[in-house]
Each structure stands twice: as C-alpha cells, then as structure tokens.
Amino acid sequence: KQEVTQIPAALSVPEGENLVLNCSFTDSAIYNLQWFRQDPGKGLTSLLLIQSSQREQTSGRLNASLDKSSGRSTLYIAASQPGDSATYLCAVRIQGAQKLVFGQGTRLTINP
Amino acid sequence: NAGVTQTPKFRVLKTGQSMTLLCAQDMNHEYMYWYRQDPGMGLRLIHYSVGEGTTAKGEVPDGYNVSRLKKQNFLLGLESAAPSQTSVYFCASSYPGNEQFFGPGTRLTVL
C-alpha cells in the first residue's frame, strides 16, 4: 500500500529565506507526483506536476524534484514571502490507478 | 474560465437526511473525482469518473453514490447522512494522466 509522508508537519521561517519541503513515498511505481498549496478554508491549488520520467519541474520561485528510486520529492521555495504561508501537500498517482495518495501536508509560515 | 465549481459551499444536515453535491468544470476534462478531507486522515478518494456515463469506486465509497450524466458535471449523493460523513468535500477534474484541478470545497456537517 502506497504511503506518503511529509516532514516536518509545520515549519516557520523568516521572510527572504530559501526553504525545502520534503515528501517521501513507499512505492516507487508511481505515474506522477503533484505538489499543491492549500490556504485555510480553501481548495487545493496545483503548483507543479512531475511525471515519473522527469527529474524536476520549475515554476517561478518554485522547483520540485523527484527521485523515484529513493522514494523522495522536494519542493524548493526561493526567496520566501509572507504570501507563501499555506499548507503544502504532495500527492502521488499510482501506476494503473486513478487515485492520488496524499501526504498530511506541511504547514508553512513565513514571518515578515 | 471558472475552472471547477462546487455547490453548495456549506450545508448542515440531520442524521438520515439526504443531499446532493454538485460539481461542474468548464475545462472539457474527461476525468472527475470526489475526495473528502478529514483532520488526521488527509484527502481520500470517494468515487471517480473517467468519462460521461461511467463511474468507479475509490478508497472510501460506502454511503455515497455518484452520477456523471453530462461530461461537465459530477454529482455526489448522500442517501442517508451519518455524523461520520461530516467532512470537507472536494471535487477535482483532469485530462487522463495529467494534473488534477480542485474546486473550493463543500463543508458538510451532519448532526
């Protein structure tokens, strides 16, 4: 059974710092991995999608990497801003299945 | 484009009542999904659909039914609501194998 873990559960950093969020998964037979952000009381906003054949994806200040063999993905946020404060979720899509398996998320706070 | 929309945004039911949640998408996506989000449990897939007229069970389908009569709409029904169905419900849609886009959610409380 695929399990997705995100550590730490919460992270607080000062504005301007570069930071890394971690995601690990137990089964390397994934189709793709997706990073989301969720603001309190809101839905999920898709940030980046990495297909299983890719090593990384970039969008603006965000960079996501994927290492299938080790079962890990990281989300790198450069020059963090207070507006980046949110819960960040990673989810993997299992090969041959439609569902996404989600991690519990990392609650990120950027302090001005 | 509105993306994925959900109605209603909030609802309070009494045990045993029924209701239908509506999801609509204007991105011409083939696939649509219903998830529930609970503290400590994360997001879990209830049902999904890979095309008009087709539905399939997800991880936690018991107590729910779905229908996909039109490509742009995906309905989630609760025939006899139970307190255990108190949750936040999210609808999502995607092209096959591609990123999923989520709606704003419906917060349901069953008393």
JSON list of C-alpha atoms in Angstrom, two decimals:
[
{"chain": "A", "resi": 1, "resn": "LYS", "atom": "CA", "xyz": [0.00, 0.00, 0.00]},
{"chain": "A", "resi": 2, "resn": "GLN", "atom": "CA", "xyz": [1.37, 3.37, -1.03]},
{"chain": "A", "resi": 3, "resn": "GLU", "atom": "CA", "xyz": [2.01, 5.73, 1.86]},
{"chain": "A", "resi": 4, "resn": "VAL", "atom": "CA", "xyz": [3.08, 9.35, 1.53]},
{"chain": "A", "resi": 5, "resn": "THR", "atom": "CA", "xyz": [4.81, 11.18, 4.35]},
{"chain": "A", "resi": 6, "resn": "GLN", "atom": "CA", "xyz": [5.63, 14.85, 4.68]},
{"chain": "A", "resi": 7, "resn": "ILE", "atom": "CA", "xyz": [8.06, 16.03, 7.32]},
{"chain": "A", "resi": 8, "resn": "PRO", "atom": "CA", "xyz": [8.01, 18.39, 9.12]},
{"chain": "A", "resi": 9, "resn": "ALA", "atom": "CA", "xyz": [4.32, 18.86, 9.82]},
{"chain": "A", "resi": 10, "resn": "ALA", "atom": "CA", "xyz": [4.93, 22.56, 10.41]},
{"chain": "A", "resi": 11, "resn": "LEU", "atom": "CA", "xyz": [7.70, 24.98, 9.53]},
{"chain": "A", "resi": 12, "resn": "SER", "atom": "CA", "xyz": [8.22, 28.63, 10.40]},
{"chain": "A", "resi": 13, "resn": "VAL", "atom": "CA", "xyz": [10.93, 30.72, 8.73]},
{"chain": "A", "resi": 14, "resn": "PRO", "atom": "CA", "xyz": [11.73, 34.44, 8.33]},
{"chain": "A", "resi": 15, "resn": "GLU", "atom": "CA", "xyz": [10.90, 36.21, 5.09]},
{"chain": "A", "resi": 16, "resn": "GLY", "atom": "CA", "xyz": [13.52, 36.02, 2.38]},
{"chain": "A", "resi": 17, "resn": "GLU", "atom": "CA", "xyz": [14.89, 32.59, 3.25]},
{"chain": "A", "resi": 18, "resn": "ASN", "atom": "CA", "xyz": [15.14, 29.75, 0.77]},
{"chain": "A", "resi": 19, "resn": "LEU", "atom": "CA", "xyz": [13.50, 26.60, 2.05]},
{"chain": "A", "resi": 20, "resn": "VAL", "atom": "CA", "xyz": [12.87, 22.96, 1.18]},
{"chain": "A", "resi": 21, "resn": "LEU", "atom": "CA", "xyz": [9.77, 20.89, 1.86]},
{"chain": "A", "resi": 22, "resn": "ASN", "atom": "CA", "xyz": [10.09, 17.12, 1.85]},
{"chain": "A", "resi": 23, "resn": "CYS", "atom": "CA", "xyz": [7.83, 14.35, 0.61]},
{"chain": "A", "resi": 24, "resn": "SER", "atom": "CA", "xyz": [8.56, 10.63, 0.74]},
{"chain": "A", "resi": 25, "resn": "PHE", "atom": "CA", "xyz": [6.61, 7.70, -0.66]},
{"chain": "A", "resi": 26, "resn": "THR", "atom": "CA", "xyz": [6.91, 3.97, -0.04]},
{"chain": "A", "resi": 27, "resn": "ASP", "atom": "CA", "xyz": [6.27, 2.51, -3.51]},
{"chain": "A", "resi": 28, "resn": "SER", "atom": "CA", "xyz": [8.40, 3.76, -6.39]},
{"chain": "A", "resi": 29, "resn": "ALA", "atom": "CA", "xyz": [5.90, 2.55, -9.01]},
{"chain": "A", "resi": 30, "resn": "ILE", "atom": "CA", "xyz": [4.30, 5.93, -9.44]},
{"chain": "A", "resi": 31, "resn": "TYR", "atom": "CA", "xyz": [2.82, 7.56, -12.55]},
{"chain": "A", "resi": 32, "resn": "ASN", "atom": "CA", "xyz": [3.39, 11.13, -11.41]},
{"chain": "A", "resi": 33, "resn": "LEU", "atom": "CA", "xyz": [3.70, 13.36, -8.34]},
{"chain": "A", "resi": 34, "resn": "GLN", "atom": "CA", "xyz": [1.87, 16.63, -7.79]},
{"chain": "A", "resi": 35, "resn": "TRP", "atom": "CA", "xyz": [2.50, 19.47, -5.33]},
{"chain": "A", "resi": 36, "resn": "PHE", "atom": "CA", "xyz": [-0.39, 21.61, -4.10]},
{"chain": "A", "resi": 37, "resn": "ARG", "atom": "CA", "xyz": [-0.88, 24.52, -1.76]},
{"chain": "A", "resi": 38, "resn": "GLN", "atom": "CA", "xyz": [-3.96, 24.92, 0.40]},
{"chain": "A", "resi": 39, "resn": "ASP", "atom": "CA", "xyz": [-4.89, 28.15, 2.12]},
{"chain": "A", "resi": 40, "resn": "PRO", "atom": "CA", "xyz": [-7.07, 27.92, 5.27]},
{"chain": "A", "resi": 41, "resn": "GLY", "atom": "CA", "xyz": [-10.67, 27.13, 4.39]},
{"chain": "A", "resi": 42, "resn": "LYS", "atom": "CA", "xyz": [-9.89, 26.97, 0.68]},
{"chain": "A", "resi": 43, "resn": "GLY", "atom": "CA", "xyz": [-9.42, 24.36, -2.00]},
{"chain": "A", "resi": 44, "resn": "LEU", "atom": "CA", "xyz": [-6.17, 22.98, -3.36]},
{"chain": "A", "resi": 45, "resn": "THR", "atom": "CA", "xyz": [-4.15, 24.92, -5.90]},
{"chain": "A", "resi": 46, "resn": "SER", "atom": "CA", "xyz": [-1.92, 22.87, -8.16]},
{"chain": "A", "resi": 47, "resn": "LEU", "atom": "CA", "xyz": [1.69, 24.09, -8.11]},
{"chain": "A", "resi": 48, "resn": "LEU", "atom": "CA", "xyz": [3.73, 21.56, -10.06]},
{"chain": "A", "resi": 49, "resn": "LEU", "atom": "CA", "xyz": [3.29, 18.17, -11.67]},
{"chain": "A", "resi": 50, "resn": "ILE", "atom": "CA", "xyz": [6.27, 15.87, -12.22]},
{"chain": "A", "resi": 51, "resn": "GLN", "atom": "CA", "xyz": [5.83, 12.86, -14.45]},
{"chain": "A", "resi": 52, "resn": "SER", "atom": "CA", "xyz": [7.66, 9.67, -13.41]},
{"chain": "A", "resi": 53, "resn": "SER", "atom": "CA", "xyz": [10.15, 10.09, -16.26]},
{"chain": "A", "resi": 54, "resn": "GLN", "atom": "CA", "xyz": [11.11, 13.60, -15.15]},
{"chain": "A", "resi": 55, "resn": "ARG", "atom": "CA", "xyz": [13.65, 14.69, -12.54]},
{"chain": "A", "resi": 56, "resn": "GLU", "atom": "CA", "xyz": [12.39, 18.19, -11.82]},
{"chain": "A", "resi": 57, "resn": "GLN", "atom": "CA", "xyz": [9.95, 20.93, -12.71]},
{"chain": "A", "resi": 58, "resn": "THR", "atom": "CA", "xyz": [10.18, 24.67, -12.19]},
{"chain": "A", "resi": 59, "resn": "SER", "atom": "CA", "xyz": [7.60, 27.42, -11.95]},
{"chain": "A", "resi": 60, "resn": "GLY", "atom": "CA", "xyz": [8.77, 30.88, -10.92]},
{"chain": "A", "resi": 61, "resn": "ARG", "atom": "CA", "xyz": [10.33, 30.66, -7.44]},
{"chain": "A", "resi": 62, "resn": "LEU", "atom": "CA", "xyz": [9.30, 27.03, -7.07]},
{"chain": "A", "resi": 63, "resn": "ASN", "atom": "CA", "xyz": [11.34, 23.99, -8.05]},
{"chain": "A", "resi": 64, "resn": "ALA", "atom": "CA", "xyz": [10.22, 20.43, -7.45]},
{"chain": "A", "resi": 65, "resn": "SER", "atom": "CA", "xyz": [12.49, 17.42, -7.79]},
{"chain": "A", "resi": 66, "resn": "LEU", "atom": "CA", "xyz": [11.71, 13.74, -7.99]},
{"chain": "A", "resi": 67, "resn": "ASP", "atom": "CA", "xyz": [13.92, 10.75, -7.14]},
{"chain": "A", "resi": 68, "resn": "LYS", "atom": "CA", "xyz": [11.81, 7.67, -7.72]},
{"chain": "A", "resi": 69, "resn": "SER", "atom": "CA", "xyz": [14.46, 5.18, -6.70]},
{"chain": "A", "resi": 70, "resn": "SER", "atom": "CA", "xyz": [14.74, 6.67, -3.22]},
{"chain": "A", "resi": 71, "resn": "GLY", "atom": "CA", "xyz": [11.03, 7.49, -2.98]},
{"chain": "A", "resi": 72, "resn": "ARG", "atom": "CA", "xyz": [11.55, 11.20, -2.43]},
{"chain": "A", "resi": 73, "resn": "SER", "atom": "CA", "xyz": [10.46, 14.55, -3.75]},
{"chain": "A", "resi": 74, "resn": "THR", "atom": "CA", "xyz": [11.39, 18.02, -2.60]},
{"chain": "A", "resi": 75, "resn": "LEU", "atom": "CA", "xyz": [9.76, 21.39, -3.16]},
{"chain": "A", "resi": 76, "resn": "TYR", "atom": "CA", "xyz": [12.25, 24.25, -3.10]},
{"chain": "A", "resi": 77, "resn": "ILE", "atom": "CA", "xyz": [10.89, 27.75, -2.50]},
{"chain": "A", "resi": 78, "resn": "ALA", "atom": "CA", "xyz": [13.30, 30.59, -3.22]},
{"chain": "A", "resi": 79, "resn": "ALA", "atom": "CA", "xyz": [13.20, 34.00, -1.52]},
{"chain": "A", "resi": 80, "resn": "SER", "atom": "CA", "xyz": [10.15, 33.17, 0.60]},
{"chain": "A", "resi": 81, "resn": "GLN", "atom": "CA", "xyz": [7.41, 35.77, 1.09]},
{"chain": "A", "resi": 82, "resn": "PRO", "atom": "CA", "xyz": [4.59, 36.08, 3.66]},
{"chain": "A", "resi": 83, "resn": "GLY", "atom": "CA", "xyz": [2.15, 35.24, 0.86]},
{"chain": "A", "resi": 84, "resn": "ASP", "atom": "CA", "xyz": [3.75, 31.81, 0.62]},
{"chain": "A", "resi": 85, "resn": "SER", "atom": "CA", "xyz": [2.26, 30.93, 4.00]},
{"chain": "A", "resi": 86, "resn": "ALA", "atom": "CA", "xyz": [-0.07, 27.96, 3.46]},
{"chain": "A", "resi": 87, "resn": "THR", "atom": "CA", "xyz": [-0.21, 24.20, 3.81]},
{"chain": "A", "resi": 88, "resn": "TYR", "atom": "CA", "xyz": [1.73, 22.38, 1.12]},
{"chain": "A", "resi": 89, "resn": "LEU", "atom": "CA", "xyz": [0.59, 18.92, 0.09]},
{"chain": "A", "resi": 90, "resn": "CYS", "atom": "CA", "xyz": [2.25, 16.36, -2.11]},
{"chain": "A", "resi": 91, "resn": "ALA", "atom": "CA", "xyz": [0.34, 13.56, -3.78]},
{"chain": "A", "resi": 92, "resn": "VAL", "atom": "CA", "xyz": [1.40, 10.59, -5.88]},
{"chain": "A", "resi": 93, "resn": "ARG", "atom": "CA", "xyz": [-0.59, 8.86, -8.56]},
{"chain": "A", "resi": 94, "resn": "ILE", "atom": "CA", "xyz": [-0.05, 5.13, -8.54]},
{"chain": "A", "resi": 95, "resn": "GLN", "atom": "CA", "xyz": [0.62, 3.38, -11.83]},
{"chain": "A", "resi": 96, "resn": "GLY", "atom": "CA", "xyz": [-2.53, 1.77, -13.18]},
{"chain": "A", "resi": 97, "resn": "ALA", "atom": "CA", "xyz": [-4.80, 3.62, -10.78]},
{"chain": "A", "resi": 98, "resn": "GLN", "atom": "CA", "xyz": [-6.70, 6.88, -10.92]},
{"chain": "A", "resi": 99, "resn": "LYS", "atom": "CA", "xyz": [-6.45, 7.99, -7.35]},
{"chain": "A", "resi": 100, "resn": "LEU", "atom": "CA", "xyz": [-3.96, 10.35, -5.81]},
{"chain": "A", "resi": 101, "resn": "VAL", "atom": "CA", "xyz": [-2.46, 9.33, -2.47]},
{"chain": "A", "resi": 102, "resn": "PHE", "atom": "CA", "xyz": [-1.87, 12.44, -0.38]},
{"chain": "A", "resi": 103, "resn": "GLY", "atom": "CA", "xyz": [0.56, 13.26, 2.35]},
{"chain": "A", "resi": 104, "resn": "GLN", "atom": "CA", "xyz": [-0.65, 15.01, 5.50]},
{"chain": "A", "resi": 105, "resn": "GLY", "atom": "CA", "xyz": [0.95, 18.28, 4.43]},
{"chain": "A", "resi": 106, "resn": "THR", "atom": "CA", "xyz": [3.46, 20.76, 5.80]},
{"chain": "A", "resi": 107, "resn": "ARG", "atom": "CA", "xyz": [2.03, 23.94, 7.30]},
{"chain": "A", "resi": 108, "resn": "LEU", "atom": "CA", "xyz": [4.40, 26.73, 6.29]},
{"chain": "A", "resi": 109, "resn": "THR", "atom": "CA", "xyz": [4.53, 30.14, 7.98]},
{"chain": "A", "resi": 110, "resn": "ILE", "atom": "CA", "xyz": [6.71, 32.93, 6.59]},
{"chain": "A", "resi": 111, "resn": "ASN", "atom": "CA", "xyz": [7.31, 35.63, 9.18]},
{"chain": "A", "resi": 112, "resn": "PRO", "atom": "CA", "xyz": [7.72, 39.24, 7.96]},
{"chain": "B", "resi": 1, "resn": "ASN", "atom": "CA", "xyz": [-12.90, 30.17, -17.22]},
{"chain": "B", "resi": 2, "resn": "ALA", "atom": "CA", "xyz": [-14.45, 29.34, -13.87]},
{"chain": "B", "resi": 3, "resn": "GLY", "atom": "CA", "xyz": [-12.44, 26.12, -13.53]},
{"chain": "B", "resi": 4, "resn": "VAL", "atom": "CA", "xyz": [-14.02, 23.71, -11.04]},
{"chain": "B", "resi": 5, "resn": "THR", "atom": "CA", "xyz": [-17.02, 24.97, -9.11]},
{"chain": "B", "resi": 6, "resn": "GLN", "atom": "CA", "xyz": [-18.94, 23.30, -6.29]},
{"chain": "B", "resi": 7, "resn": "THR", "atom": "CA", "xyz": [-22.37, 23.92, -4.80]},
{"chain": "B", "resi": 8, "resn": "PRO", "atom": "CA", "xyz": [-23.28, 24.39, -2.05]},
{"chain": "B", "resi": 9, "resn": "LYS", "atom": "CA", "xyz": [-20.35, 25.84, -0.10]},
{"chain": "B", "resi": 10, "resn": "PHE", "atom": "CA", "xyz": [-21.78, 24.92, 3.30]},
{"chain": "B", "resi": 11, "resn": "ARG", "atom": "CA", "xyz": [-24.53, 22.59, 4.46]},
{"chain": "B", "resi": 12, "resn": "VAL", "atom": "CA", "xyz": [-25.85, 21.27, 7.76]},
{"chain": "B", "resi": 13, "resn": "LEU", "atom": "CA", "xyz": [-27.87, 18.05, 7.73]},
{"chain": "B", "resi": 14, "resn": "LYS", "atom": "CA", "xyz": [-29.59, 15.98, 10.34]},
{"chain": "B", "resi": 15, "resn": "THR", "atom": "CA", "xyz": [-28.80, 12.27, 10.58]},
{"chain": "B", "resi": 16, "resn": "GLY", "atom": "CA", "xyz": [-30.81, 10.36, 7.98]},
{"chain": "B", "resi": 17, "resn": "GLN", "atom": "CA", "xyz": [-31.38, 13.28, 5.62]},
{"chain": "B", "resi": 18, "resn": "SER", "atom": "CA", "xyz": [-30.24, 13.13, 2.02]},
{"chain": "B", "resi": 19, "resn": "MET", "atom": "CA", "xyz": [-28.50, 15.65, -0.19]},
{"chain": "B", "resi": 20, "resn": "THR", "atom": "CA", "xyz": [-26.64, 16.05, -3.46]},
{"chain": "B", "resi": 21, "resn": "LEU", "atom": "CA", "xyz": [-23.40, 17.93, -4.01]},
{"chain": "B", "resi": 22, "resn": "LEU", "atom": "CA", "xyz": [-22.85, 19.34, -7.47]},
{"chain": "B", "resi": 23, "resn": "CYS", "atom": "CA", "xyz": [-19.50, 19.72, -9.20]},
{"chain": "B", "resi": 24, "resn": "ALA", "atom": "CA", "xyz": [-19.08, 21.47, -12.54]},
{"chain": "B", "resi": 25, "resn": "GLN", "atom": "CA", "xyz": [-15.99, 22.03, -14.69]},
{"chain": "B", "resi": 26, "resn": "ASP", "atom": "CA", "xyz": [-15.55, 24.06, -17.85]},
{"chain": "B", "resi": 27, "resn": "MET", "atom": "CA", "xyz": [-12.16, 22.72, -18.93]},
{"chain": "B", "resi": 28, "resn": "ASN", "atom": "CA", "xyz": [-13.53, 19.83, -21.00]},
{"chain": "B", "resi": 29, "resn": "HIS", "atom": "CA", "xyz": [-11.77, 17.33, -18.74]},
{"chain": "B", "resi": 30, "resn": "GLU", "atom": "CA", "xyz": [-12.54, 13.67, -19.18]},
{"chain": "B", "resi": 31, "resn": "TYR", "atom": "CA", "xyz": [-11.84, 12.64, -15.60]},
{"chain": "B", "resi": 32, "resn": "MET", "atom": "CA", "xyz": [-13.61, 13.87, -12.47]},
{"chain": "B", "resi": 33, "resn": "TYR", "atom": "CA", "xyz": [-13.15, 12.93, -8.81]},
{"chain": "B", "resi": 34, "resn": "TRP", "atom": "CA", "xyz": [-14.73, 13.35, -5.40]},
{"chain": "B", "resi": 35, "resn": "TYR", "atom": "CA", "xyz": [-12.48, 13.49, -2.31]},
{"chain": "B", "resi": 36, "resn": "ARG", "atom": "CA", "xyz": [-13.14, 14.07, 1.35]},
{"chain": "B", "resi": 37, "resn": "GLN", "atom": "CA", "xyz": [-10.69, 15.79, 3.68]},
{"chain": "B", "resi": 38, "resn": "ASP", "atom": "CA", "xyz": [-10.64, 14.98, 7.38]},
{"chain": "B", "resi": 39, "resn": "PRO", "atom": "CA", "xyz": [-8.20, 16.06, 10.11]},
{"chain": "B", "resi": 40, "resn": "GLY", "atom": "CA", "xyz": [-5.51, 13.45, 10.59]},
{"chain": "B", "resi": 41, "resn": "MET", "atom": "CA", "xyz": [-6.74, 11.42, 7.60]},
{"chain": "B", "resi": 42, "resn": "GLY", "atom": "CA", "xyz": [-5.75, 13.70, 4.76]},
{"chain": "B", "resi": 43, "resn": "LEU", "atom": "CA", "xyz": [-7.60, 13.61, 1.46]},
{"chain": "B", "resi": 44, "resn": "ARG", "atom": "CA", "xyz": [-9.20, 10.34, 0.39]},
{"chain": "B", "resi": 45, "resn": "LEU", "atom": "CA", "xyz": [-10.86, 9.44, -2.89]},
{"chain": "B", "resi": 46, "resn": "ILE", "atom": "CA", "xyz": [-14.57, 8.59, -2.66]},
{"chain": "B", "resi": 47, "resn": "HIS", "atom": "CA", "xyz": [-15.58, 7.97, -6.29]},
{"chain": "B", "resi": 48, "resn": "TYR", "atom": "CA", "xyz": [-14.30, 8.97, -9.68]},
{"chain": "B", "resi": 49, "resn": "SER", "atom": "CA", "xyz": [-15.35, 9.02, -13.31]},
{"chain": "B", "resi": 50, "resn": "VAL", "atom": "CA", "xyz": [-13.28, 8.53, -16.47]},
{"chain": "B", "resi": 51, "resn": "GLY", "atom": "CA", "xyz": [-15.98, 9.75, -18.80]},
{"chain": "B", "resi": 52, "resn": "GLU", "atom": "CA", "xyz": [-19.61, 10.63, -19.28]},
{"chain": "B", "resi": 53, "resn": "GLY", "atom": "CA", "xyz": [-21.86, 7.83, -18.08]},
{"chain": "B", "resi": 54, "resn": "THR", "atom": "CA", "xyz": [-19.08, 5.96, -16.20]},
{"chain": "B", "resi": 55, "resn": "THR", "atom": "CA", "xyz": [-18.25, 5.92, -12.50]},
{"chain": "B", "resi": 56, "resn": "ALA", "atom": "CA", "xyz": [-16.00, 3.86, -10.25]},
{"chain": "B", "resi": 57, "resn": "LYS", "atom": "CA", "xyz": [-15.36, 3.39, -6.54]},
{"chain": "B", "resi": 58, "resn": "GLY", "atom": "CA", "xyz": [-12.42, 4.97, -4.82]},
{"chain": "B", "resi": 59, "resn": "GLU", "atom": "CA", "xyz": [-10.95, 4.37, -1.41]},
{"chain": "B", "resi": 60, "resn": "VAL", "atom": "CA", "xyz": [-13.97, 5.24, 0.80]},
{"chain": "B", "resi": 61, "resn": "PRO", "atom": "CA", "xyz": [-17.15, 4.80, -1.31]},
{"chain": "B", "resi": 62, "resn": "ASP", "atom": "CA", "xyz": [-19.57, 3.44, 1.32]},
{"chain": "B", "resi": 63, "resn": "GLY", "atom": "CA", "xyz": [-22.57, 5.67, 1.99]},
{"chain": "B", "resi": 64, "resn": "TYR", "atom": "CA", "xyz": [-22.13, 7.69, -1.23]},
{"chain": "B", "resi": 65, "resn": "ASN", "atom": "CA", "xyz": [-23.43, 7.45, -4.76]},
{"chain": "B", "resi": 66, "resn": "VAL", "atom": "CA", "xyz": [-22.38, 9.38, -7.85]},
{"chain": "B", "resi": 67, "resn": "SER", "atom": "CA", "xyz": [-23.61, 10.13, -11.33]},
{"chain": "B", "resi": 68, "resn": "ARG", "atom": "CA", "xyz": [-21.99, 11.61, -14.44]},
{"chain": "B", "resi": 69, "resn": "LEU", "atom": "CA", "xyz": [-24.83, 12.26, -16.87]},
{"chain": "B", "resi": 70, "resn": "LYS", "atom": "CA", "xyz": [-23.01, 15.14, -18.55]},
{"chain": "B", "resi": 71, "resn": "LYS", "atom": "CA", "xyz": [-19.28, 15.47, -19.17]},
{"chain": "B", "resi": 72, "resn": "GLN", "atom": "CA", "xyz": [-19.04, 18.75, -17.29]},
{"chain": "B", "resi": 73, "resn": "ASN", "atom": "CA", "xyz": [-20.96, 17.66, -14.18]},
{"chain": "B", "resi": 74, "resn": "PHE", "atom": "CA", "xyz": [-20.28, 15.13, -11.43]},
{"chain": "B", "resi": 75, "resn": "LEU", "atom": "CA", "xyz": [-22.83, 14.68, -8.65]},
{"chain": "B", "resi": 76, "resn": "LEU", "atom": "CA", "xyz": [-22.18, 13.19, -5.22]},
{"chain": "B", "resi": 77, "resn": "GLY", "atom": "CA", "xyz": [-25.18, 11.94, -3.29]},
{"chain": "B", "resi": 78, "resn": "LEU", "atom": "CA", "xyz": [-25.68, 11.01, 0.32]},
{"chain": "B", "resi": 79, "resn": "GLU", "atom": "CA", "xyz": [-28.86, 8.94, 0.68]},
{"chain": "B", "resi": 80, "resn": "SER", "atom": "CA", "xyz": [-28.94, 8.78, 4.49]},
{"chain": "B", "resi": 81, "resn": "ALA", "atom": "CA", "xyz": [-26.41, 11.07, 6.09]},
{"chain": "B", "resi": 82, "resn": "ALA", "atom": "CA", "xyz": [-24.45, 9.95, 9.16]},
{"chain": "B", "resi": 83, "resn": "PRO", "atom": "CA", "xyz": [-22.28, 12.01, 11.56]},
{"chain": "B", "resi": 84, "resn": "SER", "atom": "CA", "xyz": [-19.23, 10.14, 10.19]},
{"chain": "B", "resi": 85, "resn": "GLN", "atom": "CA", "xyz": [-19.84, 11.91, 6.88]},
{"chain": "B", "resi": 86, "resn": "THR", "atom": "CA", "xyz": [-19.11, 15.28, 8.45]},
{"chain": "B", "resi": 87, "resn": "SER", "atom": "CA", "xyz": [-16.20, 16.47, 6.35]},
{"chain": "B", "resi": 88, "resn": "VAL", "atom": "CA", "xyz": [-14.99, 18.85, 3.68]},
{"chain": "B", "resi": 89, "resn": "TYR", "atom": "CA", "xyz": [-15.72, 17.52, 0.21]},
{"chain": "B", "resi": 90, "resn": "PHE", "atom": "CA", "xyz": [-13.60, 18.43, -2.79]},
{"chain": "B", "resi": 91, "resn": "CYS", "atom": "CA", "xyz": [-14.25, 17.80, -6.43]},
{"chain": "B", "resi": 92, "resn": "ALA", "atom": "CA", "xyz": [-11.42, 17.67, -8.95]},
{"chain": "B", "resi": 93, "resn": "SER", "atom": "CA", "xyz": [-11.02, 17.17, -12.67]},
{"chain": "B", "resi": 94, "resn": "SER", "atom": "CA", "xyz": [-8.21, 16.36, -15.09]},
{"chain": "B", "resi": 95, "resn": "TYR", "atom": "CA", "xyz": [-7.21, 15.15, -18.50]},
{"chain": "B", "resi": 96, "resn": "PRO", "atom": "CA", "xyz": [-6.11, 11.48, -18.40]},
{"chain": "B", "resi": 97, "resn": "GLY", "atom": "CA", "xyz": [-2.79, 11.21, -16.57]},
{"chain": "B", "resi": 98, "resn": "ASN", "atom": "CA", "xyz": [-2.47, 14.92, -16.09]},
{"chain": "B", "resi": 99, "resn": "GLU", "atom": "CA", "xyz": [-2.62, 17.30, -13.14]},
{"chain": "B", "resi": 100, "resn": "GLN", "atom": "CA", "xyz": [-5.81, 17.46, -11.16]},
{"chain": "B", "resi": 101, "resn": "PHE", "atom": "CA", "xyz": [-7.58, 20.77, -10.59]},
{"chain": "B", "resi": 102, "resn": "PHE", "atom": "CA", "xyz": [-9.64, 21.16, -7.45]},
{"chain": "B", "resi": 103, "resn": "GLY", "atom": "CA", "xyz": [-12.78, 23.06, -6.58]},
{"chain": "B", "resi": 104, "resn": "PRO", "atom": "CA", "xyz": [-13.20, 25.29, -3.49]},
{"chain": "B", "resi": 105, "resn": "GLY", "atom": "CA", "xyz": [-14.86, 22.59, -1.40]},
{"chain": "B", "resi": 106, "resn": "THR", "atom": "CA", "xyz": [-18.15, 21.98, 0.41]},
{"chain": "B", "resi": 107, "resn": "ARG", "atom": "CA", "xyz": [-18.15, 21.95, 4.20]},
{"chain": "B", "resi": 108, "resn": "LEU", "atom": "CA", "xyz": [-20.77, 19.45, 5.38]},
{"chain": "B", "resi": 109, "resn": "THR", "atom": "CA", "xyz": [-21.86, 18.96, 8.98]},
{"chain": "B", "resi": 110, "resn": "VAL", "atom": "CA", "xyz": [-24.16, 16.08, 9.93]},
{"chain": "B", "resi": 111, "resn": "LEU", "atom": "CA", "xyz": [-25.79, 16.43, 13.32]}
]
